């Protein structure tokens, strides 16, 4: 697509390399590129989320969390930073930290009116609860997400099931919770 990458501004060239490396599964190389971007743009929270995601893919969970927390310190209103931190904390079975991060993320997404963001938090919190055998709490998260998702579809005046029955991945999670 871009015959001469040297014509790109430095940060754009680094982003292109980082994304290309990520797609190729070269996560350590992606970490290197995102780290350089973070050095060049230390006040951009998105850069630290991207770097955290690269660390996450490279199975460096502590460094991933460190960068998600850095993103939140750069922009305390950046819901994605809290969501990603919560997901990694949950993966590490640090339930209290995961719950706190999910709570903050959900609050921010609600303030923004971001239904998809709220649903993502609810789904991930439900998964955390299911993993910790809190089945009633998990079910409540999945049910709330389900209705929020349906409400969002109805607000857009489209058929949430497209006439074929719901294919929502959230319902799949709900169906897998033991009765």
PDB file of C-alpha atoms in Angstrom:
ATOM      1  CA  UNK A   1       0.000   0.000   0.000  1.00  0.00           C
ATOM      2  CA  UNK A   2       2.736   2.438   0.917  1.00  0.00           C
ATOM      3  CA  UNK A   3       5.663   1.989  -1.452  1.00  0.00           C
ATOM      4  CA  UNK A   4       8.013   4.220   0.537  1.00  0.00           C
ATOM      5  CA  UNK A   5       7.458   4.081   4.289  1.00  0.00           C
ATOM      6  CA  UNK A   6      10.222   6.612   4.825  1.00  0.00           C
ATOM      7  CA  UNK A   7       7.807   9.241   3.500  1.00  0.00           C
ATOM      8  CA  UNK A   8       5.571   8.714   6.529  1.00  0.00           C
ATOM      9  CA  UNK A   9       5.920  10.786   9.685  1.00  0.00           C
ATOM     10  CA  UNK A  10       7.926   8.871  12.307  1.00  0.00           C
ATOM     11  CA  UNK A  11       5.006   7.995  14.575  1.00  0.00           C
ATOM     12  CA  UNK A  12       2.881   6.828  11.625  1.00  0.00           C
ATOM     13  CA  UNK A  13       5.711   4.625  10.350  1.00  0.00           C
ATOM     14  CA  UNK A  14       6.155   3.145  13.825  1.00  0.00           C
ATOM     15  CA  UNK A  15       2.413   2.477  14.129  1.00  0.00           C
ATOM     16  CA  UNK A  16       2.383   0.773  10.736  1.00  0.00           C
ATOM     17  CA  UNK A  17       5.331  -1.398  11.790  1.00  0.00           C
ATOM     18  CA  UNK A  18       3.756  -2.208  15.173  1.00  0.00           C
ATOM     19  CA  UNK A  19       0.440  -3.229  13.617  1.00  0.00           C
ATOM     20  CA  UNK A  20       2.176  -5.245  10.891  1.00  0.00           C
ATOM     21  CA  UNK A  21       4.309  -7.014  13.503  1.00  0.00           C
ATOM     22  CA  UNK A  22       1.245  -7.729  15.659  1.00  0.00           C
ATOM     23  CA  UNK A  23      -0.622  -9.256  12.740  1.00  0.00           C
ATOM     24  CA  UNK A  24       2.428 -11.376  11.907  1.00  0.00           C
ATOM     25  CA  UNK A  25       2.612 -12.610  15.495  1.00  0.00           C
ATOM     26  CA  UNK A  26       5.893 -10.786  16.110  1.00  0.00           C
ATOM     27  CA  UNK A  27       4.753  -9.438  19.456  1.00  0.00           C
ATOM     28  CA  UNK A  28       8.197  -8.594  20.825  1.00  0.00           C
ATOM     29  CA  UNK A  29       8.858  -6.440  17.751  1.00  0.00           C
ATOM     30  CA  UNK A  30       5.448  -4.785  18.186  1.00  0.00           C
ATOM     31  CA  UNK A  31       6.319  -4.027  21.827  1.00  0.00           C
ATOM     32  CA  UNK A  32       9.528  -2.367  20.650  1.00  0.00           C
ATOM     33  CA  UNK A  33       7.683  -0.147  18.151  1.00  0.00           C
ATOM     34  CA  UNK A  34       4.912   0.792  20.581  1.00  0.00           C
ATOM     35  CA  UNK A  35       7.542   1.560  23.240  1.00  0.00           C
ATOM     36  CA  UNK A  36       9.205   3.988  20.866  1.00  0.00           C
ATOM     37  CA  UNK A  37       5.834   5.603  20.088  1.00  0.00           C
ATOM     38  CA  UNK A  38       5.204   5.958  23.837  1.00  0.00           C
ATOM     39  CA  UNK A  39       8.588   7.634  24.204  1.00  0.00           C
ATOM     40  CA  UNK A  40       7.693  10.090  21.428  1.00  0.00           C
ATOM     41  CA  UNK A  41       4.108  10.697  22.614  1.00  0.00           C
ATOM     42  CA  UNK A  42       4.109  10.316  26.428  1.00  0.00           C
ATOM     43  CA  UNK A  43       0.857  12.266  26.842  1.00  0.00           C
ATOM     44  CA  UNK A  44      -1.228  10.045  24.563  1.00  0.00           C
ATOM     45  CA  UNK A  45      -3.181   7.495  26.617  1.00  0.00           C
ATOM     46  CA  UNK A  46      -4.058   5.433  23.522  1.00  0.00           C
ATOM     47  CA  UNK A  47      -0.352   4.718  22.970  1.00  0.00           C
ATOM     48  CA  UNK A  48      -0.088   3.113  26.409  1.00  0.00           C
ATOM     49  CA  UNK A  49      -3.194   0.991  25.791  1.00  0.00           C
ATOM     50  CA  UNK A  50      -1.669  -0.146  22.494  1.00  0.00           C
ATOM     51  CA  UNK A  51       1.617  -0.924  24.252  1.00  0.00           C
ATOM     52  CA  UNK A  52      -0.261  -2.770  26.981  1.00  0.00           C
ATOM     53  CA  UNK A  53      -2.093  -4.855  24.371  1.00  0.00           C
ATOM     54  CA  UNK A  54       1.236  -5.730  22.745  1.00  0.00           C
ATOM     55  CA  UNK A  55       2.628  -6.822  26.116  1.00  0.00           C
ATOM     56  CA  UNK A  56      -0.562  -8.784  26.734  1.00  0.00           C
ATOM     57  CA  UNK A  57      -0.144 -10.640  23.434  1.00  0.00           C
ATOM     58  CA  UNK A  58       3.503 -11.271  24.346  1.00  0.00           C
ATOM     59  CA  UNK A  59       2.359 -12.906  27.625  1.00  0.00           C
ATOM     60  CA  UNK A  60       3.887 -10.153  29.768  1.00  0.00           C
ATOM     61  CA  UNK A  61       0.858  -9.475  31.932  1.00  0.00           C
ATOM     62  CA  UNK A  62       2.584  -7.351  34.570  1.00  0.00           C
ATOM     63  CA  UNK A  63       3.952  -4.996  31.915  1.00  0.00           C
ATOM     64  CA  UNK A  64       0.547  -4.959  30.225  1.00  0.00           C
ATOM     65  CA  UNK A  65      -1.135  -3.861  33.455  1.00  0.00           C
ATOM     66  CA  UNK A  66       1.601  -1.287  34.062  1.00  0.00           C
ATOM     67  CA  UNK A  67       0.826   0.316  30.704  1.00  0.00           C
ATOM     68  CA  UNK A  68      -2.948   0.216  31.148  1.00  0.00           C
ATOM     69  CA  UNK A  69      -2.486   1.945  34.508  1.00  0.00           C
ATOM     70  CA  UNK A  70      -0.158   4.470  32.823  1.00  0.00           C
ATOM     71  CA  UNK A  71      -2.843   5.149  30.197  1.00  0.00           C
ATOM     72  CA  UNK A  72      -5.371   5.784  32.970  1.00  0.00           C
ATOM     73  CA  UNK A  73      -2.941   8.144  34.697  1.00  0.00           C
ATOM     74  CA  UNK A  74      -2.481  10.085  31.451  1.00  0.00           C
ATOM     75  CA  UNK A  75      -6.262  10.257  30.931  1.00  0.00           C
ATOM     76  CA  UNK A  76      -8.361   9.296  33.956  1.00  0.00           C
ATOM     77  CA  UNK A  77     -11.510   9.339  31.758  1.00  0.00           C
ATOM     78  CA  UNK A  78     -10.203   6.708  29.323  1.00  0.00           C
ATOM     79  CA  UNK A  79     -12.559   3.782  29.957  1.00  0.00           C
ATOM     80  CA  UNK A  80     -10.682   1.379  27.684  1.00  0.00           C
ATOM     81  CA  UNK A  81      -7.583   1.576  29.891  1.00  0.00           C
ATOM     82  CA  UNK A  82      -9.585   0.411  32.909  1.00  0.00           C
ATOM     83  CA  UNK A  83     -11.384  -2.276  30.894  1.00  0.00           C
ATOM     84  CA  UNK A  84      -8.123  -3.760  29.596  1.00  0.00           C
ATOM     85  CA  UNK A  85      -6.552  -3.631  33.057  1.00  0.00           C
ATOM     86  CA  UNK A  86      -9.596  -5.425  34.454  1.00  0.00           C
ATOM     87  CA  UNK A  87      -9.355  -8.146  31.829  1.00  0.00           C
ATOM     88  CA  UNK A  88      -5.690  -8.805  32.607  1.00  0.00           C
ATOM     89  CA  UNK A  89      -6.242  -8.646  36.363  1.00  0.00           C
ATOM     90  CA  UNK A  90      -9.046 -11.202  35.904  1.00  0.00           C
ATOM     91  CA  UNK A  91      -6.760 -13.437  33.878  1.00  0.00           C
ATOM     92  CA  UNK A  92      -4.243 -13.253  36.732  1.00  0.00           C
ATOM     93  CA  UNK A  93      -7.072 -14.117  39.180  1.00  0.00           C
ATOM     94  CA  UNK A  94      -6.674 -10.797  41.003  1.00  0.00           C
ATOM     95  CA  UNK A  95     -10.396 -10.479  41.585  1.00  0.00           C
ATOM     96  CA  UNK A  96     -10.413  -7.324  43.742  1.00  0.00           C
ATOM     97  CA  UNK A  97      -8.250  -5.389  41.274  1.00  0.00           C
ATOM     98  CA  UNK A  98     -10.254  -6.686  38.313  1.00  0.00           C
ATOM     99  CA  UNK A  99     -13.550  -5.721  39.931  1.00  0.00           C
ATOM    100  CA  UNK A 100     -12.315  -2.208  40.763  1.00  0.00           C
ATOM    101  CA  UNK A 101     -11.071  -1.692  37.193  1.00  0.00           C
ATOM    102  CA  UNK A 102     -14.325  -3.024  35.705  1.00  0.00           C
ATOM    103  CA  UNK A 103     -16.377  -0.782  38.022  1.00  0.00           C
ATOM    104  CA  UNK A 104     -14.456   2.324  36.933  1.00  0.00           C
ATOM    105  CA  UNK A 105     -14.664   1.378  33.266  1.00  0.00           C
ATOM    106  CA  UNK A 106     -18.399   0.712  33.451  1.00  0.00           C
ATOM    107  CA  UNK A 107     -18.995   4.050  35.163  1.00  0.00           C
ATOM    108  CA  UNK A 108     -17.079   5.907  32.453  1.00  0.00           C
ATOM    109  CA  UNK A 109     -18.793   4.041  29.605  1.00  0.00           C
ATOM    110  CA  UNK A 110     -22.202   4.769  31.177  1.00  0.00           C
ATOM    111  CA  UNK A 111     -21.358   8.461  31.477  1.00  0.00           C
ATOM    112  CA  UNK A 112     -20.419   8.469  27.786  1.00  0.00           C
ATOM    113  CA  UNK A 113     -23.574   6.576  26.812  1.00  0.00           C
ATOM    114  CA  UNK A 114     -21.367   3.903  25.242  1.00  0.00           C
ATOM    115  CA  UNK A 115     -23.616   0.821  25.296  1.00  0.00           C
ATOM    116  CA  UNK A 116     -21.048  -1.404  23.605  1.00  0.00           C
ATOM    117  CA  UNK A 117     -18.442  -0.452  26.202  1.00  0.00           C
ATOM    118  CA  UNK A 118     -20.830  -1.162  29.071  1.00  0.00           C
ATOM    119  CA  UNK A 119     -21.693  -4.531  27.504  1.00  0.00           C
ATOM    120  CA  UNK A 120     -18.017  -5.415  27.178  1.00  0.00           C
ATOM    121  CA  UNK A 121     -17.478  -4.659  30.868  1.00  0.00           C
ATOM    122  CA  UNK A 122     -20.543  -6.666  31.896  1.00  0.00           C
ATOM    123  CA  UNK A 123     -19.492  -9.622  29.759  1.00  0.00           C
ATOM    124  CA  UNK A 124     -15.949  -9.639  31.129  1.00  0.00           C
ATOM    125  CA  UNK A 125     -17.138  -9.167  34.713  1.00  0.00           C
ATOM    126  CA  UNK A 126     -19.548 -12.078  34.167  1.00  0.00           C
ATOM    127  CA  UNK A 127     -16.686 -14.246  32.940  1.00  0.00           C
ATOM    128  CA  UNK A 128     -14.673 -13.293  36.040  1.00  0.00           C
ATOM    129  CA  UNK A 129     -17.584 -14.208  38.294  1.00  0.00           C
ATOM    130  CA  UNK A 130     -18.128 -17.496  36.481  1.00  0.00           C
ATOM    131  CA  UNK A 131     -14.426 -18.392  36.867  1.00  0.00           C
ATOM    132  CA  UNK A 132     -14.666 -17.732  40.604  1.00  0.00           C
ATOM    133  CA  UNK A 133     -17.832 -19.858  40.959  1.00  0.00           C
ATOM    134  CA  UNK A 134     -20.046 -16.816  41.637  1.00  0.00           C
ATOM    135  CA  UNK A 135     -22.693 -18.141  39.274  1.00  0.00           C
ATOM    136  CA  UNK A 136     -25.597 -15.969  40.426  1.00  0.00           C
ATOM    137  CA  UNK A 137     -23.446 -12.845  40.049  1.00  0.00           C
ATOM    138  CA  UNK A 138     -22.269 -14.042  36.636  1.00  0.00           C
ATOM    139  CA  UNK A 139     -25.832 -14.690  35.521  1.00  0.00           C
ATOM    140  CA  UNK A 140     -26.863 -11.187  36.642  1.00  0.00           C
ATOM    141  CA  UNK A 141     -24.047  -9.639  34.590  1.00  0.00           C
ATOM    142  CA  UNK A 142     -24.918 -11.635  31.476  1.00  0.00           C
ATOM    143  CA  UNK A 143     -28.645 -10.935  31.836  1.00  0.00           C
ATOM    144  CA  UNK A 144     -28.076  -7.215  32.290  1.00  0.00           C
ATOM    145  CA  UNK A 145     -25.809  -7.201  29.283  1.00  0.00           C
ATOM    146  CA  UNK A 146     -28.369  -9.098  27.268  1.00  0.00           C
ATOM    147  CA  UNK A 147     -31.121  -6.591  27.952  1.00  0.00           C
ATOM    148  CA  UNK A 148     -28.865  -3.620  27.433  1.00  0.00           C
ATOM    149  CA  UNK A 149     -27.832  -5.130  24.094  1.00  0.00           C
ATOM    150  CA  UNK A 150     -31.453  -5.728  23.045  1.00  0.00           C
ATOM    151  CA  UNK A 151     -32.402  -2.223  24.149  1.00  0.00           C
ATOM    152  CA  UNK A 152     -29.583  -0.822  22.032  1.00  0.00           C
ATOM    153  CA  UNK A 153     -30.810  -2.756  18.991  1.00  0.00           C
ATOM    154  CA  UNK A 154     -34.385  -1.602  19.581  1.00  0.00           C
ATOM    155  CA  UNK A 155     -33.226   1.983  19.980  1.00  0.00           C
ATOM    156  CA  UNK A 156     -31.708   1.669  16.515  1.00  0.00           C
ATOM    157  CA  UNK A 157     -35.013   0.176  15.296  1.00  0.00           C
ATOM    158  CA  UNK A 158     -33.461  -2.950  13.879  1.00  0.00           C
ATOM    159  CA  UNK A 159     -34.264  -6.585  14.561  1.00  0.00           C
ATOM    160  CA  UNK A 160     -31.652  -7.771  17.087  1.00  0.00           C
ATOM    161  CA  UNK A 161     -32.033 -11.348  15.913  1.00  0.00           C
ATOM    162  CA  UNK A 162     -32.281 -10.561  12.215  1.00  0.00           C
ATOM    163  CA  UNK A 163     -35.108 -13.106  12.015  1.00  0.00           C
ATOM    164  CA  UNK A 164     -32.776 -16.030  12.786  1.00  0.00           C
ATOM    165  CA  UNK A 165     -32.692 -16.074  16.579  1.00  0.00           C
ATOM    166  CA  UNK A 166     -30.138 -14.131  18.538  1.00  0.00           C
ATOM    167  CA  UNK A 167     -26.497 -14.780  17.658  1.00  0.00           C
ATOM    168  CA  UNK A 168     -25.213 -12.483  20.399  1.00  0.00           C
ATOM    169  CA  UNK A 169     -21.974 -13.818  21.958  1.00  0.00           C
ATOM    170  CA  UNK A 170     -23.211 -12.530  25.297  1.00  0.00           C
ATOM    171  CA  UNK A 171     -26.120 -14.963  25.211  1.00  0.00           C
ATOM    172  CA  UNK A 172     -23.666 -17.761  24.486  1.00  0.00           C
ATOM    173  CA  UNK A 173     -21.861 -16.797  27.699  1.00  0.00           C
ATOM    174  CA  UNK A 174     -25.181 -16.701  29.548  1.00  0.00           C
ATOM    175  CA  UNK A 175     -26.192 -20.111  28.262  1.00  0.00           C
ATOM    176  CA  UNK A 176     -22.930 -21.611  29.559  1.00  0.00           C
ATOM    177  CA  UNK A 177     -23.596 -20.559  33.171  1.00  0.00           C
ATOM    178  CA  UNK A 178     -24.698 -23.630  35.190  1.00  0.00           C
ATOM    179  CA  UNK A 179     -28.351 -23.614  36.241  1.00  0.00           C
TER     180      UNK A 179
END
